Amino acid sequence: DKDGYKHFMAKEIAEQPSVLANALSAYVTEHGIALPDPGIDFSKIDRLTMVACGTAFYACFTAKYWFEQLAGMPVEVDVASEFRYREPPITKGTAALFVSQSGETADTLAALRYCQGKADKIFSVVNVSESSIARESDLALPIHAGAEIGVASTKAFTCQLNVLLLLALKAAVERGRMTQDRLEDILEGLRAMPGTFNAALDRDADFSSISSRLAESRDVLFLGRGLMYPLALEGALKLKEISYIHAEAYASGELKHGPIALIDQHMPVVVFAPKDSLFEKTVSNMQEVMARGGKVVLITDAAGAEAAGEDVWRTVVLPAVPEVLSPLLYALPAQLLAYHTAVAKGTDVDQPRNLAKSVTVE
Ligand code: F6R
C-alpha cells in the first residue's frame, strides 16, 4: 500500500531514513561493524570482482572507489551481460561479489555461475533473501530494504551502498589500512545518515521546481567526479527510465573530450559536487559548461554553493557529510529529480513502459 503517497516510488524515496536506520541497526552496533561473517579474510584476497546490472551495477561502481581508496584493494566491476560472455580469467585469490535487488536477474545469475569453481569465494548482496542468487552464493548479505514495488530502484540502491560501504570498511580494517579512530568517525557519520536524509528530503520543493524545467528538455547531461561519477550515471538512468527524457552521464573530466560539443542553452547539465577533494576540478568543468551557455543545476553543500559563484542556473544545498558518505546522500537528488520530472510529464512512474521489476530473461 502506498501509505498516502501518490506513487510507490515517492513512498520508497521518502521512507529511506527509516529503512536506512533499520538496515544500520542490523549491521552497525555501538561496538562497530556487525556484518554476518562473509567468510572472507580480505587480507588474503588479491582481487575483488563485482558484477551486476543497472542500478545495482552503479552501486558496485561506487563501491569500487571505496574498496580501492579505503582498503587499497584491486577491484574489477562489470555489467553482467558483458562479463558473462567475455570469458574473463578468474585467477586464484579472487572473491566475486554479485549485487541484485531481486536476486533473480538472469545475466547476474549467469555471471555468478560462470565464477563457480573459479573464484575463491562467491558472495552476494541482495534484497530478496530467498532468491536464486542468494541460494547459489557461499554467503548472501541481505540489504534489509524491505519490498521495493516501484520499478525504478531507489531505497534498494541506498541500502546496497550501505552494505557495500561496510564491506569496504571491513576490508580496510583487515588489510591494516584503517585506524580504529577513523573507522569510528565514519560509522558515526553513518549512524547520523537517517537524520541527514530527513534534512535533505526537506529540499523536496527545490527538486520539484527544477524538475518542472527539466520536463521541458529533450536531453539532460549529468556530471560528477570520483565518487560522484557513478552517482551521475545513476541520476541519468533514473531520469531516462521514468521520464523518457534522454539523459547521459559523464565523468566531468571527460567533458572536453567530446560531450562539450553538445552544450547549449537547451540542455540542462546536472552537476553533483559536494565540497570534497575534487570540488575545484568539478567546478572548473562546470565553468566550461556555463561559458558555452549551458544551464547548470548544481547539487552541493553550503560551502560548495558559496564557492561556486553566481552564474549557476539553479543550486540545491544539501547537508555537508564526510566525503566517503556522500554517495548515500546524493542518491536522493538522483531519485527526486527523476521522480518530479516524471510526475511533471505525467508518465507512469511506478510502471514505466517497456520495463519489468525483475529481468529473468537475458
Ligand atoms: C533501475 C533498475 C534496474 C535494476 C536492474 C538490476 O532503476 O531498477 O536497472 O537495477 O535491472 O536488477 P536487480 O538489482 O534486481 O538485479
PDB file of C-alpha atoms in Angstrom, residues 23-29 32-42 121 123-126 129 138-144 162-163 166-167 170 174:
ATOM      1  CA  ALA A  23      19.490  -1.571   7.915  1.00  0.00           C
ATOM      2  CA  LEU A  24      22.067   0.116  10.130  1.00  0.00           C
ATOM      3  CA  SER A  25      20.621  -1.389  13.272  1.00  0.00           C
ATOM      4  CA  ALA A  26      21.200  -4.804  11.681  1.00  0.00           C
ATOM      5  CA  TYR A  27      24.819  -4.175  10.750  1.00  0.00           C
ATOM      6  CA  VAL A  28      26.297  -1.466  12.968  1.00  0.00           C
ATOM      7  CA  THR A  29      26.291  -1.709  16.738  1.00  0.00           C
ATOM      8  CA  GLY A  32      31.355  -1.342  15.365  1.00  0.00           C
ATOM      9  CA  ILE A  33      30.531  -3.278  12.223  1.00  0.00           C
ATOM     10  CA  ALA A  34      28.395  -6.351  12.824  1.00  0.00           C
ATOM     11  CA  LEU A  35      28.035  -7.855   9.346  1.00  0.00           C
ATOM     12  CA  PRO A  36      27.499 -11.602   9.226  1.00  0.00           C
ATOM     13  CA  ASP A  37      30.943 -13.045   8.631  1.00  0.00           C
ATOM     14  CA  PRO A  38      31.319 -13.213   4.852  1.00  0.00           C
ATOM     15  CA  GLY A  39      33.871 -15.971   5.422  1.00  0.00           C
ATOM     16  CA  ILE A  40      36.468 -13.906   3.627  1.00  0.00           C
ATOM     17  CA  ASP A  41      39.724 -12.647   5.008  1.00  0.00           C
ATOM     18  CA  PHE A  42      40.228  -9.595   2.833  1.00  0.00           C
ATOM     19  CA  LYS A 121      34.612 -17.123  -2.744  1.00  0.00           C
ATOM     20  CA  PHE A 123      29.102 -13.820  -2.218  1.00  0.00           C
ATOM     21  CA  SER A 124      26.147 -11.623  -2.938  1.00  0.00           C
ATOM     22  CA  VAL A 125      24.342  -8.552  -1.710  1.00  0.00           C
ATOM     23  CA  VAL A 126      20.602  -8.998  -2.250  1.00  0.00           C
ATOM     24  CA  SER A 129      16.959 -13.476   0.636  1.00  0.00           C
ATOM     25  CA  ASP A 138      28.581 -19.033  -0.495  1.00  0.00           C
ATOM     26  CA  LEU A 139      27.111 -16.207   1.525  1.00  0.00           C
ATOM     27  CA  ALA A 140      24.299 -13.735   0.814  1.00  0.00           C
ATOM     28  CA  LEU A 141      24.145 -10.460   2.700  1.00  0.00           C
ATOM     29  CA  PRO A 142      20.623  -9.004   2.821  1.00  0.00           C
ATOM     30  CA  ILE A 143      20.346  -5.242   2.399  1.00  0.00           C
ATOM     31  CA  HIS A 144      17.180  -5.029   4.549  1.00  0.00           C
ATOM     32  CA  ASN A 162      25.264   0.837   2.882  1.00  0.00           C
ATOM     33  CA  VAL A 163      26.265  -2.852   2.869  1.00  0.00           C
ATOM     34  CA  LEU A 166      30.506  -1.643   5.427  1.00  0.00           C
ATOM     35  CA  LEU A 167      32.252  -4.405   3.471  1.00  0.00           C
ATOM     36  CA  LYS A 170      35.808  -4.286   6.948  1.00  0.00           C
ATOM     37  CA  GLU A 174      41.583  -6.398   7.749  1.00  0.00           C
TER      38      GLU A 174
END
